[in-house]
Coordinates of C-alpha atoms in Angstrom, one line a residue:
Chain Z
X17 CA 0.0 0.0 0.0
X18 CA 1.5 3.0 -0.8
X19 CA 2.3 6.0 1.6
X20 CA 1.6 9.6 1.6
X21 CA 3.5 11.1 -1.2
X22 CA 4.6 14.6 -1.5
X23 CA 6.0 16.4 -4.3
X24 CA 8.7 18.1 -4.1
X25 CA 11.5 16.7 -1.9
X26 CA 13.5 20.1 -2.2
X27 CA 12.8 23.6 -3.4
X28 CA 14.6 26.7 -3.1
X29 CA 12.7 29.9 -3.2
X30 CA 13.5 33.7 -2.5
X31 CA 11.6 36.1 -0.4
X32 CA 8.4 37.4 -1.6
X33 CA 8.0 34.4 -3.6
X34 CA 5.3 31.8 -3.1
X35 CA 4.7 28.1 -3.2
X36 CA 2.6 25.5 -3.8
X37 CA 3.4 22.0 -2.0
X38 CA 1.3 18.7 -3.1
X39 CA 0.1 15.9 -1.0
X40 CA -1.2 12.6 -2.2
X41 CA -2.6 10.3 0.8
X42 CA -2.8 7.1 1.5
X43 CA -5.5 5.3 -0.5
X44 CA -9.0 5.7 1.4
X45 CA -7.7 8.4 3.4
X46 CA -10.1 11.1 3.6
X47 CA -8.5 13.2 6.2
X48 CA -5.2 15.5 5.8
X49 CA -3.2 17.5 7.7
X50 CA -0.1 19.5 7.3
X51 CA 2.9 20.3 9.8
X52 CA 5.3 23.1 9.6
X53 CA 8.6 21.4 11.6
X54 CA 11.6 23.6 12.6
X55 CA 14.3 23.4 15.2
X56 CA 13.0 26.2 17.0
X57 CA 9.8 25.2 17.2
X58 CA 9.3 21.7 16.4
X59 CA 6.1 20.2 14.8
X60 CA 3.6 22.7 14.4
X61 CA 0.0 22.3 12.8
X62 CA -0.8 24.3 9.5
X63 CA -4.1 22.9 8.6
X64 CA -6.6 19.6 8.1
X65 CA -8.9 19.3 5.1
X66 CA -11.3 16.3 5.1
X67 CA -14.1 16.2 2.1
X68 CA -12.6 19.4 0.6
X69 CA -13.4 21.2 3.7
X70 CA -11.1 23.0 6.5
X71 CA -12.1 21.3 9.4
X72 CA -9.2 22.9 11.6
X73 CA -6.9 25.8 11.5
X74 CA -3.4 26.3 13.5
X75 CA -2.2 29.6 14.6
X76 CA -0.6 30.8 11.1
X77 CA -1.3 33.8 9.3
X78 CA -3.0 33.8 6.3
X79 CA -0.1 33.9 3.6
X80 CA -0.7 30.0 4.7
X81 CA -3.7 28.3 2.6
X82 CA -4.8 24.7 1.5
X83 CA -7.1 23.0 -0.3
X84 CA -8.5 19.3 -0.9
X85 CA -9.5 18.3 -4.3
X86 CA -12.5 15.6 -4.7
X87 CA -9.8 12.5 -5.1
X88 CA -8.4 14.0 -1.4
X89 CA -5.4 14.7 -2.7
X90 CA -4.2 18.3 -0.9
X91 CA -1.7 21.4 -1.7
X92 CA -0.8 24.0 0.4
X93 CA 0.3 27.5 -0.9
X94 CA 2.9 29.9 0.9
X95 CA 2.9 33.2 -0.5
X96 CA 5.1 36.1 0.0
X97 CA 7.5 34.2 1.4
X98 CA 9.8 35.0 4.2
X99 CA 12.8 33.6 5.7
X100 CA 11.3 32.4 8.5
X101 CA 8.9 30.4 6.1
X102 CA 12.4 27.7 5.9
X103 CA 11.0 24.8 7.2
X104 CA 10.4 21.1 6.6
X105 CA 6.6 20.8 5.4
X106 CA 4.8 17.8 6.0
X107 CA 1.6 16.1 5.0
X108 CA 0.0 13.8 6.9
X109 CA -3.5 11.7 5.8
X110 CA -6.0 9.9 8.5
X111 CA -8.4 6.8 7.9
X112 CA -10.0 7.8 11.3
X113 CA -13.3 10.6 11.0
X114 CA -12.2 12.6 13.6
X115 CA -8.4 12.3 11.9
X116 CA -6.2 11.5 14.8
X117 CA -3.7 8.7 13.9
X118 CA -1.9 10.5 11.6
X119 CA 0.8 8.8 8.9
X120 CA 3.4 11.2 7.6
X121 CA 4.5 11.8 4.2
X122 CA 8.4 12.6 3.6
X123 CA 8.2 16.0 3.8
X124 CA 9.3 19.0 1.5
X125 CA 12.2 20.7 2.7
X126 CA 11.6 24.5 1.8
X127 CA 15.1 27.0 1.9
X128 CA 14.2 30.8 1.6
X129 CA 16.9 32.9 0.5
Chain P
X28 CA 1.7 27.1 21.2
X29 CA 1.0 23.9 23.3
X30 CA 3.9 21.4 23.6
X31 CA 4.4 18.0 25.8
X32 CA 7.0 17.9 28.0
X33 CA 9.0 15.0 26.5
X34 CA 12.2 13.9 28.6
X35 CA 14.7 13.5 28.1
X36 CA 16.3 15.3 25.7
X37 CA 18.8 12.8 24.3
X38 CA 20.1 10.3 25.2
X39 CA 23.4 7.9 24.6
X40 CA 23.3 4.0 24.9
X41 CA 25.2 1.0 24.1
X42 CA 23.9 -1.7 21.8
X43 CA 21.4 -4.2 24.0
X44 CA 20.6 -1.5 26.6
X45 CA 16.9 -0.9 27.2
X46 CA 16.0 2.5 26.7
X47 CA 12.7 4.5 28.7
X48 CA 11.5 8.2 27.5
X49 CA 8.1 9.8 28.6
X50 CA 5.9 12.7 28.0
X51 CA 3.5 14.7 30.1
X52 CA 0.9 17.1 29.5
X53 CA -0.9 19.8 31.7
X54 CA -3.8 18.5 29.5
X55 CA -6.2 15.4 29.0
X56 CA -5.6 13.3 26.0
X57 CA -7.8 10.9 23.9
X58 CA -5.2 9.5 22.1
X59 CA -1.4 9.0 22.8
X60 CA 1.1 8.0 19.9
X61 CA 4.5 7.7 19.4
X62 CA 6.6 8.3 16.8
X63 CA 10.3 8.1 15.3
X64 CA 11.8 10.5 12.7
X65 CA 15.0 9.7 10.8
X66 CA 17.0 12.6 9.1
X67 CA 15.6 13.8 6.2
X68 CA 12.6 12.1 6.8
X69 CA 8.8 12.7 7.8
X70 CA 7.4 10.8 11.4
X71 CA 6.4 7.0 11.1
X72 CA 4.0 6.2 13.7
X73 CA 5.2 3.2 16.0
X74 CA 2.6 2.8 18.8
X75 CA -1.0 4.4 19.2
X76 CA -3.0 3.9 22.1
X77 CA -6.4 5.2 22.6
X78 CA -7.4 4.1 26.4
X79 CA -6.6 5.0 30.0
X80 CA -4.1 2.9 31.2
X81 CA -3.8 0.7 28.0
X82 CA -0.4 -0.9 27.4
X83 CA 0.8 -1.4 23.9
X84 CA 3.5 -3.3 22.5
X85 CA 5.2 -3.4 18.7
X86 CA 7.8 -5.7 18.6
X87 CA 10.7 -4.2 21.0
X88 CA 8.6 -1.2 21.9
X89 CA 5.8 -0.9 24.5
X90 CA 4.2 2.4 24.8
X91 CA 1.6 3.2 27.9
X92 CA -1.1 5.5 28.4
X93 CA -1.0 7.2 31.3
X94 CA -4.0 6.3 34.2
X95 CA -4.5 10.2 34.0
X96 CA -4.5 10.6 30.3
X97 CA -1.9 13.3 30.9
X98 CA 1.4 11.1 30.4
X99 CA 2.7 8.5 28.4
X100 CA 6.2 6.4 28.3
X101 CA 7.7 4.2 25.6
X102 CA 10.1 1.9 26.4
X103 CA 12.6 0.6 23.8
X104 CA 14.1 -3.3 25.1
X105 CA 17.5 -4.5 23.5
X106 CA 18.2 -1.7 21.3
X107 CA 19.9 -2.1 17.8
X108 CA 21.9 0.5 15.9
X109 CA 19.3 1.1 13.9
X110 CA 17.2 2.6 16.9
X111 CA 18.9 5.5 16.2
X112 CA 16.3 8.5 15.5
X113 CA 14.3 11.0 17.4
X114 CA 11.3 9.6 18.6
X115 CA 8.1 12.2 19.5
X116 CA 5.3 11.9 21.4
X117 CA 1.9 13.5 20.0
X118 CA -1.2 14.0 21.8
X119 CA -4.5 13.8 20.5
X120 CA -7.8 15.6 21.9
X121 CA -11.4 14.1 21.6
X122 CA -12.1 15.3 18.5
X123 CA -8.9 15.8 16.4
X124 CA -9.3 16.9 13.5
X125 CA -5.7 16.4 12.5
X126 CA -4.4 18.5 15.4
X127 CA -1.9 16.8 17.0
X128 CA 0.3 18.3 19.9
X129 CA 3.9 17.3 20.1
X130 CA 6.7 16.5 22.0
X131 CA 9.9 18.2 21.8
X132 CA 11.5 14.8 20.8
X133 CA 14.4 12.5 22.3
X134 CA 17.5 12.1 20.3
X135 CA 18.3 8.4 20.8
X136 CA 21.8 7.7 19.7
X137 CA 22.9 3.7 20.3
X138 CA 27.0 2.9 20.5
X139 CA 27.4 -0.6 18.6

């Protein structure tokens, strides 16, 4: 069974830029999440989409957006992008409604110059 | 924003030791889970456990929930070089929705 996929790996962007990040979940997985992880602050929750709805919303500001297409796949977009924005981003997909148990993509590994 | 306590930090072994780490809360969890993160790589869950109390093992690891819902421990028995990884803790409310709260993580490094 394959796992959450997430395209790209790497990607190199300056500031003011923006991104797009994809997410492909497990098969069956309705539910997805994504983490922002740094040193300084860890794991941190971005957002969960489940039926092409945002159920649930961390603490970022709003250059930080997602959607879920019909097939559950996700993106995430970070726009006018700052250093800070540096980070490893990761996806995660749940089979469980309330999208606890959480399995984790690879990541993609953002650098903002 | 909310983070487990998650001790200890790091830790240094020898090949065959058993190895204990644990996470608290000042909050009630659902759901406890525990995962391990190599370099360069996204989390891969290795224990969830959904009940008070509950103990849980996978092979080498056995995770508990805490009778309080506020703490959790893995234990790692006999560990192998390739143990070596940083292993969260993440805490689940009653209803989720993707929102996981994490640990600070343990750096596990095993000496053949």
């Amino acid at each position: 069974k394959a796992g959450v996929t997430q395209t790209p790996r790497y990607l190199i962007k300056t500031r003011g830029q923006q991104v797009t990040l994809s997410c492909s979940p497990i098969s069956g997985h309705r539910s997805v999440s994504w983490y922002q992880q740094t040193p300084g602050q860890g794991l941190q929750f971005l957002f969960e989409y489940f039926s092409e709805t945002q159920r649930n919303k961390g603490n970022f500001p709003g250059r930080f957006s997602g959607r879920q297409f019909s097939n559950s796949r996700s993106e995430m977009n970070v726009s006018t992008l700052e250093l800070g924005d540096s980070a490893l981003y990761l996806c995660a997909s749940s089979k469980t409604p309330d999208g606890g148990e959480l399995f984790f993509g690879e990541g993609s590994r953002l650098t903002v110059l | 924003g909310q983070q487990l306590n998650q001790s200890p930090q790091s830790m240094f072994i020898q090949e065959g030791e058993d190895v204990s780490m644990n996470c608290t809360s000042s909050s009630i969890f659902n759901t406890w889970l525990w995962y391990k993160q190599d370099p360069g790589e996204g989390p891969v869950l290795l224990i969830a456990l959904y009940k008070a109390g509950e103990l849980t093992s996978n092979g080498r690891l056995t995770a508990q929930f805490g009778i309080t819902r506020k703490d959790s421990f893995l234990n790692i028995s006999a560990s192998i070089p390739s143990d070596v990884g940083i292993y969260f803790c993440a805490g689940a409310g009653g209803t989720s929705y993707g929102k996981l709260t994490f640990g600070q993580g343990t750096i596990l490094t095993v000496h053949p």
